[in-house]
Amino acid sequence: MKKLTIIALLGLSTFAFSQNAKNLPDKGKQKTALIVPTEQKELEAKKKAAEEKAKLPKPYNPKADALADINKLVAQAKKEGKNIMIQAGGNWCIWCLRFNNFVQTTPELKSIVDKNYLYYHLNFSPDNKNEKVFAQYDNPGEKYGYPVFIILDKNGKMVKVQQSDVFEDGKGYSLEKVKEFFNIWAPKG
């Protein structure tokens, strides 16, 4: 009797499973159905990012002589008693443009920066990778991506390298975190 019950259960299970398998959608069609909306969403996201990027100021100058520019900033920083904030990245980088725009259009941040820093946008792009300059700071972009921030004291000595993702908040940046960063690395006394 036990054998007969087990055989009957196995038979019913097999039959039930085969019925469920027949009701499943075709795997090829299912893949296609999932890929198209995903590709469409990616295209829409890229289009929105391109539109946003087009509207944002482009502060990076691929033709600039970054080494000469930074040397001038060090001389100016000594006179003014300020630190130098180097934002490394490029006009190709949406997060670089967002950060620049965030700082420039947020009065609270702009005030802190203007009071304590000389701000420089160090270009990294196929046109100009500024390899010698980046090498001086141990190539932080290779380690952390872009934007990456390099703080120099008034004498041009590197005092901090900071990756940017810790400041991100959604598709922008956290006011409190960025403000704290600028305040911590401002020149002391």
PDB file of C-alpha atoms in Angstrom:
ATOM      1  CA  MET A   1       0.000   0.000   0.000  1.00  0.00           C
ATOM      2  CA  LYS A   2       2.855   2.388   0.895  1.00  0.00           C
ATOM      3  CA  LYS A   3       4.555   1.685  -2.445  1.00  0.00           C
ATOM      4  CA  LEU A   4       1.336   2.299  -4.315  1.00  0.00           C
ATOM      5  CA  THR A   5       0.793   5.630  -2.495  1.00  0.00           C
ATOM      6  CA  ILE A   6       4.362   6.736  -3.223  1.00  0.00           C
ATOM      7  CA  ILE A   7       4.057   5.808  -6.901  1.00  0.00           C
ATOM      8  CA  ALA A   8       0.729   7.635  -7.119  1.00  0.00           C
ATOM      9  CA  LEU A   9       2.234  10.757  -5.510  1.00  0.00           C
ATOM     10  CA  LEU A  10       5.218  10.658  -7.835  1.00  0.00           C
ATOM     11  CA  GLY A  11       2.921  10.273 -10.831  1.00  0.00           C
ATOM     12  CA  LEU A  12       0.727  13.171  -9.744  1.00  0.00           C
ATOM     13  CA  SER A  13       3.748  15.332  -9.015  1.00  0.00           C
ATOM     14  CA  THR A  14       5.230  14.648 -12.442  1.00  0.00           C
ATOM     15  CA  PHE A  15       1.877  15.378 -14.099  1.00  0.00           C
ATOM     16  CA  ALA A  16       1.419  18.605 -12.131  1.00  0.00           C
ATOM     17  CA  PHE A  17       4.959  19.757 -12.858  1.00  0.00           C
ATOM     18  CA  SER A  18       4.580  19.099 -16.571  1.00  0.00           C
ATOM     19  CA  GLN A  19       1.342  21.131 -16.610  1.00  0.00           C
ATOM     20  CA  ASN A  20       3.078  24.076 -14.870  1.00  0.00           C
ATOM     21  CA  ALA A  21       6.022  23.871 -17.258  1.00  0.00           C
ATOM     22  CA  LYS A  22       3.633  24.082 -20.233  1.00  0.00           C
ATOM     23  CA  ASN A  23       2.089  27.248 -18.809  1.00  0.00           C
ATOM     24  CA  LEU A  24       5.444  29.016 -18.483  1.00  0.00           C
ATOM     25  CA  PRO A  25       6.173  31.648 -21.147  1.00  0.00           C
ATOM     26  CA  ASP A  26       8.730  30.877 -23.807  1.00  0.00           C
ATOM     27  CA  LYS A  27      12.176  31.742 -22.442  1.00  0.00           C
ATOM     28  CA  GLY A  28      13.293  33.430 -25.648  1.00  0.00           C
ATOM     29  CA  LYS A  29      10.262  35.730 -25.663  1.00  0.00           C
ATOM     30  CA  GLN A  30      10.690  36.446 -21.957  1.00  0.00           C
ATOM     31  CA  LYS A  31      14.316  37.560 -22.439  1.00  0.00           C
ATOM     32  CA  THR A  32      13.393  39.838 -25.312  1.00  0.00           C
ATOM     33  CA  ALA A  33      10.555  41.368 -23.331  1.00  0.00           C
ATOM     34  CA  LEU A  34      12.928  42.164 -20.459  1.00  0.00           C
ATOM     35  CA  ILE A  35      15.770  43.507 -22.605  1.00  0.00           C
ATOM     36  CA  VAL A  36      13.767  46.031 -24.608  1.00  0.00           C
ATOM     37  CA  PRO A  37      12.418  48.018 -21.624  1.00  0.00           C
ATOM     38  CA  THR A  38      15.821  47.899 -19.925  1.00  0.00           C
ATOM     39  CA  GLU A  39      17.573  49.211 -23.039  1.00  0.00           C
ATOM     40  CA  GLN A  40      14.873  51.838 -23.422  1.00  0.00           C
ATOM     41  CA  LYS A  41      15.329  52.965 -19.801  1.00  0.00           C
ATOM     42  CA  GLU A  42      19.103  53.158 -20.277  1.00  0.00           C
ATOM     43  CA  LEU A  43      18.671  55.251 -23.419  1.00  0.00           C
ATOM     44  CA  GLU A  44      16.261  57.575 -21.633  1.00  0.00           C
ATOM     45  CA  ALA A  45      18.660  57.923 -18.679  1.00  0.00           C
ATOM     46  CA  LYS A  46      21.568  58.706 -21.037  1.00  0.00           C
ATOM     47  CA  LYS A  47      19.440  61.274 -22.857  1.00  0.00           C
ATOM     48  CA  LYS A  48      18.463  62.982 -19.577  1.00  0.00           C
ATOM     49  CA  ALA A  49      22.105  63.007 -18.423  1.00  0.00           C
ATOM     50  CA  ALA A  50      23.198  64.518 -21.758  1.00  0.00           C
ATOM     51  CA  GLU A  51      20.515  67.220 -21.457  1.00  0.00           C
ATOM     52  CA  GLU A  52      21.586  67.975 -17.885  1.00  0.00           C
ATOM     53  CA  LYS A  53      25.266  68.026 -18.880  1.00  0.00           C
ATOM     54  CA  ALA A  54      24.553  70.438 -21.736  1.00  0.00           C
ATOM     55  CA  LYS A  55      22.967  72.938 -19.317  1.00  0.00           C
ATOM     56  CA  LEU A  56      25.760  72.882 -16.707  1.00  0.00           C
ATOM     57  CA  PRO A  57      28.806  75.204 -16.817  1.00  0.00           C
ATOM     58  CA  LYS A  58      32.007  73.610 -18.184  1.00  0.00           C
ATOM     59  CA  PRO A  59      34.779  74.730 -15.790  1.00  0.00           C
ATOM     60  CA  TYR A  60      37.575  72.456 -17.053  1.00  0.00           C
ATOM     61  CA  ASN A  61      40.017  73.780 -19.630  1.00  0.00           C
ATOM     62  CA  PRO A  62      41.849  70.992 -21.483  1.00  0.00           C
ATOM     63  CA  LYS A  63      44.251  73.564 -22.983  1.00  0.00           C
ATOM     64  CA  ALA A  64      45.306  75.029 -19.613  1.00  0.00           C
ATOM     65  CA  ASP A  65      48.864  74.635 -18.354  1.00  0.00           C
ATOM     66  CA  ALA A  66      47.825  73.125 -15.027  1.00  0.00           C
ATOM     67  CA  LEU A  67      51.356  73.043 -13.606  1.00  0.00           C
ATOM     68  CA  ALA A  68      51.847  76.773 -14.233  1.00  0.00           C
ATOM     69  CA  ASP A  69      48.320  77.561 -13.008  1.00  0.00           C
ATOM     70  CA  ILE A  70      48.818  75.685  -9.727  1.00  0.00           C
ATOM     71  CA  ASN A  71      52.211  77.342  -9.170  1.00  0.00           C
ATOM     72  CA  LYS A  72      50.529  80.759  -9.559  1.00  0.00           C
ATOM     73  CA  LEU A  73      47.804  79.694  -7.126  1.00  0.00           C
ATOM     74  CA  VAL A  74      50.409  78.657  -4.541  1.00  0.00           C
ATOM     75  CA  ALA A  75      52.017  82.122  -4.747  1.00  0.00           C
ATOM     76  CA  GLN A  76      48.583  83.720  -4.399  1.00  0.00           C
ATOM     77  CA  ALA A  77      47.608  81.374  -1.526  1.00  0.00           C
ATOM     78  CA  LYS A  78      50.727  82.398   0.419  1.00  0.00           C
ATOM     79  CA  LYS A  79      49.760  86.067   0.107  1.00  0.00           C
ATOM     80  CA  GLU A  80      46.099  85.514   0.981  1.00  0.00           C
ATOM     81  CA  GLY A  81      46.545  82.784   3.625  1.00  0.00           C
ATOM     82  CA  LYS A  82      44.179  80.424   1.809  1.00  0.00           C
ATOM     83  CA  ASN A  83      44.300  76.753   0.922  1.00  0.00           C
ATOM     84  CA  ILE A  84      43.905  75.493  -2.626  1.00  0.00           C
ATOM     85  CA  MET A  85      40.971  73.287  -3.550  1.00  0.00           C
ATOM     86  CA  ILE A  86      41.708  71.260  -6.679  1.00  0.00           C
ATOM     87  CA  GLN A  87      38.684  69.571  -8.185  1.00  0.00           C
ATOM     88  CA  ALA A  88      40.069  67.009 -10.635  1.00  0.00           C
ATOM     89  CA  GLY A  89      37.832  65.732 -13.413  1.00  0.00           C
ATOM     90  CA  GLY A  90      36.564  66.896 -16.756  1.00  0.00           C
ATOM     91  CA  ASN A  91      33.695  68.407 -18.698  1.00  0.00           C
ATOM     92  CA  TRP A  92      32.808  64.850 -19.801  1.00  0.00           C
ATOM     93  CA  CYS A  93      31.986  63.886 -16.172  1.00  0.00           C
ATOM     94  CA  ILE A  94      28.397  64.616 -15.086  1.00  0.00           C
ATOM     95  CA  TRP A  95      29.297  64.260 -11.375  1.00  0.00           C
ATOM     96  CA  CYS A  96      32.170  66.743 -11.801  1.00  0.00           C
ATOM     97  CA  LEU A  97      29.829  69.269 -13.396  1.00  0.00           C
ATOM     98  CA  ARG A  98      27.169  68.656 -10.757  1.00  0.00           C
ATOM     99  CA  PHE A  99      29.633  69.263  -7.923  1.00  0.00           C
ATOM    100  CA  ASN A 100      30.951  72.468  -9.445  1.00  0.00           C
ATOM    101  CA  ASN A 101      27.426  73.746 -10.042  1.00  0.00           C
ATOM    102  CA  PHE A 102      26.370  72.747  -6.523  1.00  0.00           C
ATOM    103  CA  VAL A 103      29.219  74.697  -4.921  1.00  0.00           C
ATOM    104  CA  GLN A 104      28.833  77.725  -7.196  1.00  0.00           C
ATOM    105  CA  THR A 105      25.047  77.995  -6.795  1.00  0.00           C
ATOM    106  CA  THR A 106      24.779  77.252  -3.064  1.00  0.00           C
ATOM    107  CA  PRO A 107      25.480  80.556  -1.283  1.00  0.00           C
ATOM    108  CA  GLU A 108      26.486  78.856   1.973  1.00  0.00           C
ATOM    109  CA  LEU A 109      29.142  76.738   0.231  1.00  0.00           C
ATOM    110  CA  LYS A 110      30.314  79.484  -2.109  1.00  0.00           C
ATOM    111  CA  SER A 111      30.887  81.741   0.892  1.00  0.00           C
ATOM    112  CA  ILE A 112      33.023  79.126   2.686  1.00  0.00           C
ATOM    113  CA  VAL A 113      35.030  78.429  -0.475  1.00  0.00           C
ATOM    114  CA  ASP A 114      35.583  82.086  -1.368  1.00  0.00           C
ATOM    115  CA  LYS A 115      36.736  82.871   2.177  1.00  0.00           C
ATOM    116  CA  ASN A 116      39.118  79.907   2.590  1.00  0.00           C
ATOM    117  CA  TYR A 117      40.180  78.524  -0.792  1.00  0.00           C
ATOM    118  CA  LEU A 118      41.504  79.254  -4.214  1.00  0.00           C
ATOM    119  CA  TYR A 119      39.485  76.865  -6.392  1.00  0.00           C
ATOM    120  CA  TYR A 120      41.002  75.130  -9.410  1.00  0.00           C
ATOM    121  CA  HIS A 121      39.550  72.646 -11.893  1.00  0.00           C
ATOM    122  CA  LEU A 122      42.300  70.215 -12.893  1.00  0.00           C
ATOM    123  CA  ASN A 123      41.406  68.737 -16.259  1.00  0.00           C
ATOM    124  CA  PHE A 124      41.604  65.030 -17.006  1.00  0.00           C
ATOM    125  CA  SER A 125      40.456  64.147 -20.516  1.00  0.00           C
ATOM    126  CA  PRO A 126      41.733  62.446 -23.665  1.00  0.00           C
ATOM    127  CA  ASP A 127      42.847  65.928 -24.862  1.00  0.00           C
ATOM    128  CA  ASN A 128      44.957  66.530 -21.767  1.00  0.00           C
ATOM    129  CA  LYS A 129      45.508  63.985 -19.029  1.00  0.00           C
ATOM    130  CA  ASN A 130      47.841  66.273 -17.047  1.00  0.00           C
ATOM    131  CA  GLU A 131      49.918  63.224 -16.166  1.00  0.00           C
ATOM    132  CA  LYS A 132      52.800  65.158 -14.566  1.00  0.00           C
ATOM    133  CA  VAL A 133      50.461  67.091 -12.303  1.00  0.00           C
ATOM    134  CA  PHE A 134      48.457  64.018 -11.305  1.00  0.00           C
ATOM    135  CA  ALA A 135      51.688  62.117 -10.620  1.00  0.00           C
ATOM    136  CA  GLN A 136      52.652  64.792  -8.049  1.00  0.00           C
ATOM    137  CA  TYR A 137      49.513  63.881  -6.106  1.00  0.00           C
ATOM    138  CA  ASP A 138      49.860  60.091  -6.475  1.00  0.00           C
ATOM    139  CA  ASN A 139      47.265  59.814  -9.277  1.00  0.00           C
ATOM    140  CA  PRO A 140      44.118  59.985  -7.108  1.00  0.00           C
ATOM    141  CA  GLY A 141      41.756  59.770 -10.085  1.00  0.00           C
ATOM    142  CA  GLU A 142      43.046  56.284 -10.871  1.00  0.00           C
ATOM    143  CA  LYS A 143      42.233  55.230  -7.307  1.00  0.00           C
ATOM    144  CA  TYR A 144      38.955  57.020  -6.676  1.00  0.00           C
ATOM    145  CA  GLY A 145      37.485  58.057  -9.998  1.00  0.00           C
ATOM    146  CA  TYR A 146      36.208  61.561 -10.751  1.00  0.00           C
ATOM    147  CA  PRO A 147      35.679  64.040  -9.415  1.00  0.00           C
ATOM    148  CA  VAL A 148      38.404  63.733  -6.820  1.00  0.00           C
ATOM    149  CA  PHE A 149      39.441  66.580  -4.552  1.00  0.00           C
ATOM    150  CA  ILE A 150      43.000  67.544  -3.636  1.00  0.00           C
ATOM    151  CA  ILE A 151      43.532  70.106  -0.890  1.00  0.00           C
ATOM    152  CA  LEU A 152      46.852  71.960  -0.821  1.00  0.00           C
ATOM    153  CA  ASP A 153      47.938  74.240   1.999  1.00  0.00           C
ATOM    154  CA  LYS A 154      49.144  77.771   1.237  1.00  0.00           C
ATOM    155  CA  ASN A 155      52.637  76.410   0.563  1.00  0.00           C
ATOM    156  CA  GLY A 156      51.401  73.937  -2.034  1.00  0.00           C
ATOM    157  CA  LYS A 157      51.764  70.893   0.214  1.00  0.00           C
ATOM    158  CA  MET A 158      49.070  68.276  -0.294  1.00  0.00           C
ATOM    159  CA  VAL A 159      47.117  67.892   2.954  1.00  0.00           C
ATOM    160  CA  LYS A 160      44.090  65.869   1.829  1.00  0.00           C
ATOM    161  CA  VAL A 161      42.804  63.785  -1.062  1.00  0.00           C
ATOM    162  CA  GLN A 162      39.097  63.063  -0.958  1.00  0.00           C
ATOM    163  CA  GLN A 163      36.962  60.870  -3.165  1.00  0.00           C
ATOM    164  CA  SER A 164      33.589  62.381  -4.024  1.00  0.00           C
ATOM    165  CA  ASP A 165      31.172  59.490  -3.619  1.00  0.00           C
ATOM    166  CA  VAL A 166      30.993  60.030   0.154  1.00  0.00           C
ATOM    167  CA  PHE A 167      29.298  63.384  -0.552  1.00  0.00           C
ATOM    168  CA  GLU A 168      26.686  62.014  -2.954  1.00  0.00           C
ATOM    169  CA  ASP A 169      23.013  62.170  -2.099  1.00  0.00           C
ATOM    170  CA  GLY A 170      20.697  60.808  -4.783  1.00  0.00           C
ATOM    171  CA  LYS A 171      21.612  62.520  -8.059  1.00  0.00           C
ATOM    172  CA  GLY A 172      23.353  65.337  -6.229  1.00  0.00           C
ATOM    173  CA  TYR A 173      25.425  66.098  -3.163  1.00  0.00           C
ATOM    174  CA  SER A 174      24.744  66.462   0.550  1.00  0.00           C
ATOM    175  CA  LEU A 175      24.987  70.070   1.718  1.00  0.00           C
ATOM    176  CA  GLU A 176      25.991  69.044   5.247  1.00  0.00           C
ATOM    177  CA  LYS A 177      28.735  66.648   4.141  1.00  0.00           C
ATOM    178  CA  VAL A 178      30.263  69.051   1.617  1.00  0.00           C
ATOM    179  CA  LYS A 179      30.068  71.944   4.085  1.00  0.00           C
ATOM    180  CA  GLU A 180      31.773  69.837   6.770  1.00  0.00           C
ATOM    181  CA  PHE A 181      34.548  68.882   4.324  1.00  0.00           C
ATOM    182  CA  PHE A 182      35.218  72.504   3.371  1.00  0.00           C
ATOM    183  CA  ASN A 183      35.222  73.613   6.993  1.00  0.00           C
ATOM    184  CA  ILE A 184      37.533  70.827   8.195  1.00  0.00           C
ATOM    185  CA  TRP A 185      40.172  71.518   5.522  1.00  0.00           C
ATOM    186  CA  ALA A 186      40.028  75.309   5.655  1.00  0.00           C
ATOM    187  CA  PRO A 187      43.302  76.958   6.716  1.00  0.00           C
ATOM    188  CA  LYS A 188      43.817  77.066  10.480  1.00  0.00           C
ATOM    189  CA  GLY A 189      44.450  80.430  12.130  1.00  0.00           C
TER     190      GLY A 189
END
